[in-house]
């Protein structure tokens, strides 16, 4: 999860009849307050968040305060007024030159260029984040936006590029590559975005399947996986009782306390609670 996941969620209206928050606004409670977290049915509309237990509402949305509708993003069927082209350039090391990329972006007529020298393996790329943020803000004002890059590898590889494409698609921001395998302009509803989103989903499924396979193999050898060792029969009994009261996994976890081991006195994670309950159900 990233700090901008809430933008992907809010690009979709909430399908919960008790909430029905429009696109652009956070979820709301039955008492007219900003919900502490987005409703599951809503964030599961975003492929990369489909398997997340919960997506918290960021502080900028003031969870717990009185809910008010925020500006809705530009409708897909509304013709944009104007067009802004933002450029992004990146080199992997400080020794590499950005001149060739900057020259090609200038020839492509971009109105503003963001650039940085940072490895693809870096967990955060501040200038790329700033580019995407500005693109979203401009697009929400009704102006068409295209992110222009010399080559797709400048944005990332594999799942990184796919996840970025998902974020741009949610903001209705176009992509243009000046050279390389994906050279050309790509609309958010076009085939390139669809392929990248599918690639992202397949990559996550592959990682998940390999992880589960490894867990199964480790269990056969008697090894403890994750937080499984912190649970006990007493904790299970309490968790089953709370689940019967239709409490969420997050709330159940807050009521449980680990009694042994290095984490004694702490609460188990929602994922540990989910695994404990699932294993109980499968053993019946």
mmCIF file of C-alpha atoms in Angstrom:
data_model
loop_
_atom_site.group_PDB
_atom_site.id
_atom_site.type_symbol
_atom_site.label_atom_id
_atom_site.label_comp_id
_atom_site.label_asym_id
_atom_site.label_seq_id
_atom_site.Cartn_x
_atom_site.Cartn_y
_atom_site.Cartn_z
ATOM 1 C CA UNK A 1 0.000 0.000 0.000
ATOM 2 C CA UNK A 2 1.043 3.575 -0.649
ATOM 3 C CA UNK A 3 0.107 7.006 0.671
ATOM 4 C CA UNK A 4 -1.897 7.676 -2.503
ATOM 5 C CA UNK A 5 -4.087 4.552 -2.427
ATOM 6 C CA UNK A 6 -7.022 6.625 -1.188
ATOM 7 C CA UNK A 7 -7.027 8.511 -4.527
ATOM 8 C CA UNK A 8 -7.477 5.247 -6.407
ATOM 9 C CA UNK A 9 -10.340 4.279 -4.102
ATOM 10 C CA UNK A 10 -12.048 7.658 -4.377
ATOM 11 C CA UNK A 11 -11.943 7.528 -8.160
ATOM 12 C CA UNK A 12 -14.869 5.097 -7.756
ATOM 13 C CA UNK A 13 -18.248 5.882 -6.154
ATOM 14 C CA UNK A 14 -18.965 3.689 -3.116
ATOM 15 C CA UNK A 15 -21.372 0.861 -4.074
ATOM 16 C CA UNK A 16 -22.602 0.474 -0.458
ATOM 17 C CA UNK A 17 -26.232 1.650 -0.299
ATOM 18 C CA UNK A 18 -25.659 2.844 3.285
ATOM 19 C CA UNK A 19 -22.821 5.076 2.082
ATOM 20 C CA UNK A 20 -23.134 5.844 -1.663
ATOM 21 C CA UNK A 21 -20.326 8.412 -1.426
ATOM 22 C CA UNK A 22 -19.736 9.894 -4.900
ATOM 23 C CA UNK A 23 -16.370 9.738 -6.627
ATOM 24 C CA UNK A 24 -13.979 12.280 -5.156
ATOM 25 C CA UNK A 25 -15.272 12.003 -1.589
ATOM 26 C CA UNK A 26 -14.394 9.649 1.308
ATOM 27 C CA UNK A 27 -16.806 7.026 2.623
ATOM 28 C CA UNK A 28 -19.347 8.054 5.248
ATOM 29 C CA UNK A 29 -20.966 6.382 8.223
ATOM 30 C CA UNK A 30 -24.676 6.036 8.890
ATOM 31 C CA UNK A 31 -24.368 8.951 11.324
ATOM 32 C CA UNK A 32 -23.034 11.291 8.650
ATOM 33 C CA UNK A 33 -19.359 11.209 9.694
ATOM 34 C CA UNK A 34 -16.274 10.597 7.566
ATOM 35 C CA UNK A 35 -15.592 6.858 7.894
ATOM 36 C CA UNK A 36 -12.360 5.740 9.580
ATOM 37 C CA UNK A 37 -11.704 3.392 6.660
ATOM 38 C CA UNK A 38 -13.099 2.928 3.167
ATOM 39 C CA UNK A 39 -15.811 0.319 2.737
ATOM 40 C CA UNK A 40 -14.511 -3.027 1.491
ATOM 41 C CA UNK A 41 -16.861 -3.103 -1.498
ATOM 42 C CA UNK A 42 -15.342 0.174 -2.662
ATOM 43 C CA UNK A 43 -11.597 -0.424 -2.375
ATOM 44 C CA UNK A 44 -11.984 -3.872 -3.904
ATOM 45 C CA UNK A 45 -12.908 -2.112 -7.143
ATOM 46 C CA UNK A 46 -9.200 -1.224 -7.373
ATOM 47 C CA UNK A 47 -7.290 -4.331 -8.618
ATOM 48 C CA UNK A 48 -4.143 -3.703 -6.588
ATOM 49 C CA UNK A 49 -6.167 -3.355 -3.355
ATOM 50 C CA UNK A 50 -8.626 -6.205 -3.925
ATOM 51 C CA UNK A 51 -7.008 -8.486 -1.335
ATOM 52 C CA UNK A 52 -6.207 -5.817 1.272
ATOM 53 C CA UNK A 53 -7.997 -6.221 4.620
ATOM 54 C CA UNK A 54 -8.740 -2.507 4.970
ATOM 55 C CA UNK A 55 -7.760 0.853 3.525
ATOM 56 C CA UNK A 56 -7.658 3.631 6.148
ATOM 57 C CA UNK A 57 -9.021 7.083 5.390
ATOM 58 C CA UNK A 58 -6.072 9.541 5.360
ATOM 59 C CA UNK A 59 -5.820 12.401 7.824
ATOM 60 C CA UNK A 60 -6.345 14.904 4.999
ATOM 61 C CA UNK A 61 -9.953 13.664 4.809
ATOM 62 C CA UNK A 62 -10.429 14.255 8.564
ATOM 63 C CA UNK A 63 -11.937 10.859 9.542
ATOM 64 C CA UNK A 64 -14.539 11.227 12.289
ATOM 65 C CA UNK A 65 -15.539 14.753 11.245
ATOM 66 C CA UNK A 66 -18.860 15.712 9.678
ATOM 67 C CA UNK A 67 -19.027 14.319 6.117
ATOM 68 C CA UNK A 68 -19.365 16.800 3.259
ATOM 69 C CA UNK A 69 -19.217 16.111 -0.442
ATOM 70 C CA UNK A 70 -15.912 17.088 -2.080
ATOM 71 C CA UNK A 71 -15.443 18.109 -5.741
ATOM 72 C CA UNK A 72 -16.089 15.241 -8.083
ATOM 73 C CA UNK A 73 -13.409 14.286 -10.623
ATOM 74 C CA UNK A 74 -14.027 15.267 -14.229
ATOM 75 C CA UNK A 75 -16.574 12.894 -15.744
ATOM 76 C CA UNK A 76 -15.288 10.516 -18.385
ATOM 77 C CA UNK A 77 -17.961 11.751 -20.795
ATOM 78 C CA UNK A 78 -17.072 15.419 -20.255
ATOM 79 C CA UNK A 79 -14.882 16.827 -23.009
ATOM 80 C CA UNK A 80 -11.685 18.239 -21.470
ATOM 81 C CA UNK A 81 -10.945 21.928 -21.913
ATOM 82 C CA UNK A 82 -7.305 22.377 -22.908
ATOM 83 C CA UNK A 83 -4.408 19.914 -22.814
ATOM 84 C CA UNK A 84 -1.272 19.899 -20.644
ATOM 85 C CA UNK A 85 1.775 17.754 -21.379
ATOM 86 C CA UNK A 86 4.020 17.001 -18.398
ATOM 87 C CA UNK A 87 7.432 15.417 -18.888
ATOM 88 C CA UNK A 88 9.428 13.055 -16.666
ATOM 89 C CA UNK A 89 13.091 12.061 -17.046
ATOM 90 C CA UNK A 90 15.161 9.696 -14.891
ATOM 91 C CA UNK A 91 18.685 8.350 -14.806
ATOM 92 C CA UNK A 92 19.684 5.434 -12.585
ATOM 93 C CA UNK A 93 22.963 6.905 -11.324
ATOM 94 C CA UNK A 94 24.452 10.335 -10.714
ATOM 95 C CA UNK A 95 27.026 9.722 -13.439
ATOM 96 C CA UNK A 96 24.422 9.209 -16.162
ATOM 97 C CA UNK A 97 23.340 12.239 -18.197
ATOM 98 C CA UNK A 98 19.738 13.346 -18.610
ATOM 99 C CA UNK A 99 20.532 15.534 -21.623
ATOM 100 C CA UNK A 100 19.185 13.164 -24.289
ATOM 101 C CA UNK A 101 15.898 12.672 -22.432
ATOM 102 C CA UNK A 102 15.501 16.383 -21.706
ATOM 103 C CA UNK A 103 16.171 17.256 -25.353
ATOM 104 C CA UNK A 104 13.569 14.788 -26.628
ATOM 105 C CA UNK A 105 10.995 16.055 -24.102
ATOM 106 C CA UNK A 106 11.648 19.652 -25.174
ATOM 107 C CA UNK A 107 11.113 18.682 -28.829
ATOM 108 C CA UNK A 108 7.846 16.952 -27.815
ATOM 109 C CA UNK A 109 6.517 20.273 -26.496
ATOM 110 C CA UNK A 110 6.011 19.436 -22.822
ATOM 111 C CA UNK A 111 5.026 22.387 -20.626
ATOM 112 C CA UNK A 112 6.988 21.262 -17.546
ATOM 113 C CA UNK A 113 9.632 18.612 -16.919
ATOM 114 C CA UNK A 114 10.352 16.738 -13.681
ATOM 115 C CA UNK A 115 13.693 14.932 -13.506
ATOM 116 C CA UNK A 116 15.769 12.953 -11.021
ATOM 117 C CA UNK A 117 18.761 10.643 -10.771
ATOM 118 C CA UNK A 118 17.654 7.651 -8.751
ATOM 119 C CA UNK A 119 17.661 3.864 -9.086
ATOM 120 C CA UNK A 120 14.618 1.946 -10.260
ATOM 121 C CA UNK A 121 15.012 -0.140 -7.100
ATOM 122 C CA UNK A 122 14.380 2.900 -4.882
ATOM 123 C CA UNK A 123 11.143 2.509 -2.917
ATOM 124 C CA UNK A 124 10.226 6.147 -3.531
ATOM 125 C CA UNK A 125 10.925 8.454 -6.445
ATOM 126 C CA UNK A 126 9.955 11.941 -5.239
ATOM 127 C CA UNK A 127 9.964 13.667 -8.643
ATOM 128 C CA UNK A 128 7.823 10.953 -10.237
ATOM 129 C CA UNK A 129 5.390 11.201 -7.344
ATOM 130 C CA UNK A 130 5.282 14.982 -7.786
ATOM 131 C CA UNK A 131 4.611 14.563 -11.519
ATOM 132 C CA UNK A 132 1.715 12.163 -10.970
ATOM 133 C CA UNK A 133 0.277 14.369 -8.222
ATOM 134 C CA UNK A 134 0.332 17.480 -10.407
ATOM 135 C CA UNK A 135 -1.139 15.538 -13.332
ATOM 136 C CA UNK A 136 -4.050 14.415 -11.151
ATOM 137 C CA UNK A 137 -4.679 17.933 -9.860
ATOM 138 C CA UNK A 138 -4.701 19.411 -13.367
ATOM 139 C CA UNK A 139 -6.961 16.646 -14.700
ATOM 140 C CA UNK A 140 -9.459 17.104 -11.854
ATOM 141 C CA UNK A 141 -9.874 20.724 -12.968
ATOM 142 C CA UNK A 142 -11.206 19.539 -16.324
ATOM 143 C CA UNK A 143 -8.011 19.832 -18.375
ATOM 144 C CA UNK A 144 -6.677 16.830 -20.323
ATOM 145 C CA UNK A 145 -3.225 15.692 -19.172
ATOM 146 C CA UNK A 146 -0.604 13.482 -20.772
ATOM 147 C CA UNK A 147 2.521 12.237 -19.004
ATOM 148 C CA UNK A 148 5.322 12.209 -21.571
ATOM 149 C CA UNK A 149 8.402 10.006 -21.021
ATOM 150 C CA UNK A 150 11.364 9.232 -23.279
ATOM 151 C CA UNK A 151 10.945 5.458 -22.816
ATOM 152 C CA UNK A 152 8.728 3.288 -20.615
ATOM 153 C CA UNK A 153 11.757 1.928 -18.706
ATOM 154 C CA UNK A 154 12.264 5.408 -17.240
ATOM 155 C CA UNK A 155 9.039 4.860 -15.255
ATOM 156 C CA UNK A 156 9.893 1.393 -13.985
ATOM 157 C CA UNK A 157 9.676 -2.244 -14.939
ATOM 158 C CA UNK A 158 7.147 -5.020 -14.542
ATOM 159 C CA UNK A 159 4.764 -4.603 -11.656
ATOM 160 C CA UNK A 160 6.057 -1.088 -10.849
ATOM 161 C CA UNK A 161 5.047 0.164 -14.307
ATOM 162 C CA UNK A 162 1.752 -1.717 -14.119
ATOM 163 C CA UNK A 163 0.830 -0.193 -10.753
ATOM 164 C CA UNK A 164 1.721 3.295 -12.011
ATOM 165 C CA UNK A 165 -0.492 2.710 -15.038
ATOM 166 C CA UNK A 166 -3.358 1.799 -12.693
ATOM 167 C CA UNK A 167 -2.879 5.061 -10.800
ATOM 168 C CA UNK A 168 -2.783 7.129 -14.007
ATOM 169 C CA UNK A 169 -5.858 5.350 -15.336
ATOM 170 C CA UNK A 170 -7.750 6.105 -12.125
ATOM 171 C CA UNK A 171 -6.882 9.786 -12.596
ATOM 172 C CA UNK A 172 -7.760 9.664 -16.335
ATOM 173 C CA UNK A 173 -4.207 10.736 -17.244
ATOM 174 C CA UNK A 174 -2.772 9.690 -20.600
ATOM 175 C CA UNK A 175 0.712 8.344 -21.341
ATOM 176 C CA UNK A 176 3.082 9.010 -24.211
ATOM 177 C CA UNK A 177 6.411 7.286 -24.838
ATOM 178 C CA UNK A 178 8.742 8.961 -27.324
ATOM 179 C CA UNK A 179 10.737 5.832 -28.159
ATOM 180 C CA UNK A 180 11.005 2.123 -27.314
ATOM 181 C CA UNK A 181 8.638 -0.835 -27.485
ATOM 182 C CA UNK A 182 5.610 1.163 -26.304
ATOM 183 C CA UNK A 183 6.306 4.251 -28.440
ATOM 184 C CA UNK A 184 3.215 6.382 -29.021
ATOM 185 C CA UNK A 185 0.306 8.003 -27.184
ATOM 186 C CA UNK A 186 -1.904 5.845 -24.981
ATOM 187 C CA UNK A 187 -5.370 6.735 -23.722
ATOM 188 C CA UNK A 188 -6.300 5.585 -20.164
ATOM 189 C CA UNK A 189 -9.040 3.410 -21.656
ATOM 190 C CA UNK A 190 -6.713 1.951 -24.286
ATOM 191 C CA UNK A 191 -5.114 -1.453 -24.725
ATOM 192 C CA UNK A 192 -1.728 -0.575 -23.165
ATOM 193 C CA UNK A 193 -3.344 0.357 -19.851
ATOM 194 C CA UNK A 194 -5.461 -2.805 -19.988
ATOM 195 C CA UNK A 195 -2.416 -5.008 -20.646
ATOM 196 C CA UNK A 196 -0.365 -3.358 -17.889
ATOM 197 C CA UNK A 197 -3.229 -3.747 -15.387
ATOM 198 C CA UNK A 198 -3.573 -7.425 -16.326
ATOM 199 C CA UNK A 199 0.195 -7.888 -15.978
ATOM 200 C CA UNK A 200 0.025 -6.314 -12.522
ATOM 201 C CA UNK A 201 -2.747 -8.697 -11.455
ATOM 202 C CA UNK A 202 -0.923 -11.761 -12.774
ATOM 203 C CA UNK A 203 2.297 -10.734 -11.028
ATOM 204 C CA UNK A 204 0.500 -10.353 -7.701
ATOM 205 C CA UNK A 205 -1.268 -13.684 -8.116
ATOM 206 C CA UNK A 206 2.071 -15.344 -8.917
ATOM 207 C CA UNK A 207 3.706 -13.869 -5.803
ATOM 208 C CA UNK A 208 0.712 -14.872 -3.662
ATOM 209 C CA UNK A 209 0.689 -18.465 -5.009
ATOM 210 C CA UNK A 210 4.434 -18.870 -4.448
ATOM 211 C CA UNK A 211 4.089 -17.489 -0.917
ATOM 212 C CA UNK A 212 1.243 -19.877 -0.054
ATOM 213 C CA UNK A 213 3.188 -22.751 -1.583
ATOM 214 C CA UNK A 214 6.176 -21.891 0.609
ATOM 215 C CA UNK A 215 3.983 -21.645 3.700
ATOM 216 C CA UNK A 216 2.472 -25.050 3.021
ATOM 217 C CA UNK A 217 5.882 -26.627 2.573
ATOM 218 C CA UNK A 218 7.143 -25.023 5.803
ATOM 219 C CA UNK A 219 4.127 -26.230 7.803
ATOM 220 C CA UNK A 220 4.777 -29.819 6.677
ATOM 221 C CA UNK A 221 8.232 -29.459 8.216
ATOM 222 C CA UNK A 222 6.781 -28.193 11.472
ATOM 223 C CA UNK A 223 7.921 -24.590 11.032
ATOM 224 C CA UNK A 224 5.904 -21.640 12.366
ATOM 225 C CA UNK A 225 4.681 -19.191 9.712
ATOM 226 C CA UNK A 226 4.265 -15.476 10.386
ATOM 227 C CA UNK A 227 2.219 -14.774 13.478
ATOM 228 C CA UNK A 228 0.686 -18.238 13.758
ATOM 229 C CA UNK A 229 2.760 -19.006 16.866
ATOM 230 C CA UNK A 230 1.238 -16.136 18.879
ATOM 231 C CA UNK A 231 -2.271 -17.615 18.874
ATOM 232 C CA UNK A 232 -3.746 -20.079 21.364
ATOM 233 C CA UNK A 233 -7.080 -21.718 22.204
ATOM 234 C CA UNK A 234 -8.125 -18.907 24.523
ATOM 235 C CA UNK A 235 -7.479 -16.301 21.858
ATOM 236 C CA UNK A 236 -9.393 -18.377 19.306
ATOM 237 C CA UNK A 237 -12.389 -18.659 21.641
ATOM 238 C CA UNK A 238 -12.548 -14.895 22.134
ATOM 239 C CA UNK A 239 -12.087 -14.258 18.401
ATOM 240 C CA UNK A 240 -14.936 -16.618 17.511
ATOM 241 C CA UNK A 241 -17.195 -14.870 20.029
ATOM 242 C CA UNK A 242 -16.362 -11.425 18.605
ATOM 243 C CA UNK A 243 -16.820 -12.636 15.049
ATOM 244 C CA UNK A 244 -20.276 -13.797 16.043
ATOM 245 C CA UNK A 245 -21.001 -10.178 16.918
ATOM 246 C CA UNK A 246 -20.043 -9.262 13.319
ATOM 247 C CA UNK A 247 -16.946 -7.303 14.356
ATOM 248 C CA UNK A 248 -14.289 -6.580 11.729
ATOM 249 C CA UNK A 249 -10.913 -8.353 11.784
ATOM 250 C CA UNK A 250 -9.237 -5.079 12.725
ATOM 251 C CA UNK A 251 -11.555 -4.579 15.714
ATOM 252 C CA UNK A 252 -11.186 -8.213 16.797
ATOM 253 C CA UNK A 253 -7.388 -7.878 16.713
ATOM 254 C CA UNK A 254 -7.581 -4.829 18.983
ATOM 255 C CA UNK A 255 -9.465 -6.894 21.600
ATOM 256 C CA UNK A 256 -6.951 -9.747 21.654
ATOM 257 C CA UNK A 257 -3.652 -9.831 23.564
ATOM 258 C CA UNK A 258 -0.677 -12.113 22.946
ATOM 259 C CA UNK A 259 0.198 -13.966 26.167
ATOM 260 C CA UNK A 260 3.559 -15.576 25.353
ATOM 261 C CA UNK A 261 6.752 -15.011 23.400
ATOM 262 C CA UNK A 262 8.594 -11.911 22.250
ATOM 263 C CA UNK A 263 5.328 -10.144 21.408
ATOM 264 C CA UNK A 264 3.734 -10.769 24.796
ATOM 265 C CA UNK A 265 1.296 -7.989 25.708
ATOM 266 C CA UNK A 266 0.858 -6.828 22.103
ATOM 267 C CA UNK A 267 -2.156 -7.237 19.813
ATOM 268 C CA UNK A 268 -1.993 -9.721 16.938
ATOM 269 C CA UNK A 269 -2.299 -8.358 13.399
ATOM 270 C CA UNK A 270 -5.634 -8.576 11.526
ATOM 271 C CA UNK A 271 -3.904 -10.983 9.116
ATOM 272 C CA UNK A 272 -3.014 -13.309 12.016
ATOM 273 C CA UNK A 273 -6.615 -13.224 13.250
ATOM 274 C CA UNK A 274 -7.892 -13.992 9.759
ATOM 275 C CA UNK A 275 -5.513 -16.943 9.415
ATOM 276 C CA UNK A 276 -6.462 -18.283 12.861
ATOM 277 C CA UNK A 277 -10.190 -18.126 12.081
ATOM 278 C CA UNK A 278 -9.739 -19.587 8.608
ATOM 279 C CA UNK A 279 -7.717 -22.543 9.902
ATOM 280 C CA UNK A 280 -10.392 -23.130 12.538
ATOM 281 C CA UNK A 281 -13.157 -23.134 9.910
ATOM 282 C CA UNK A 282 -11.213 -25.461 7.586
ATOM 283 C CA UNK A 283 -10.614 -27.968 10.397
ATOM 284 C CA UNK A 284 -14.308 -28.380 11.192
#
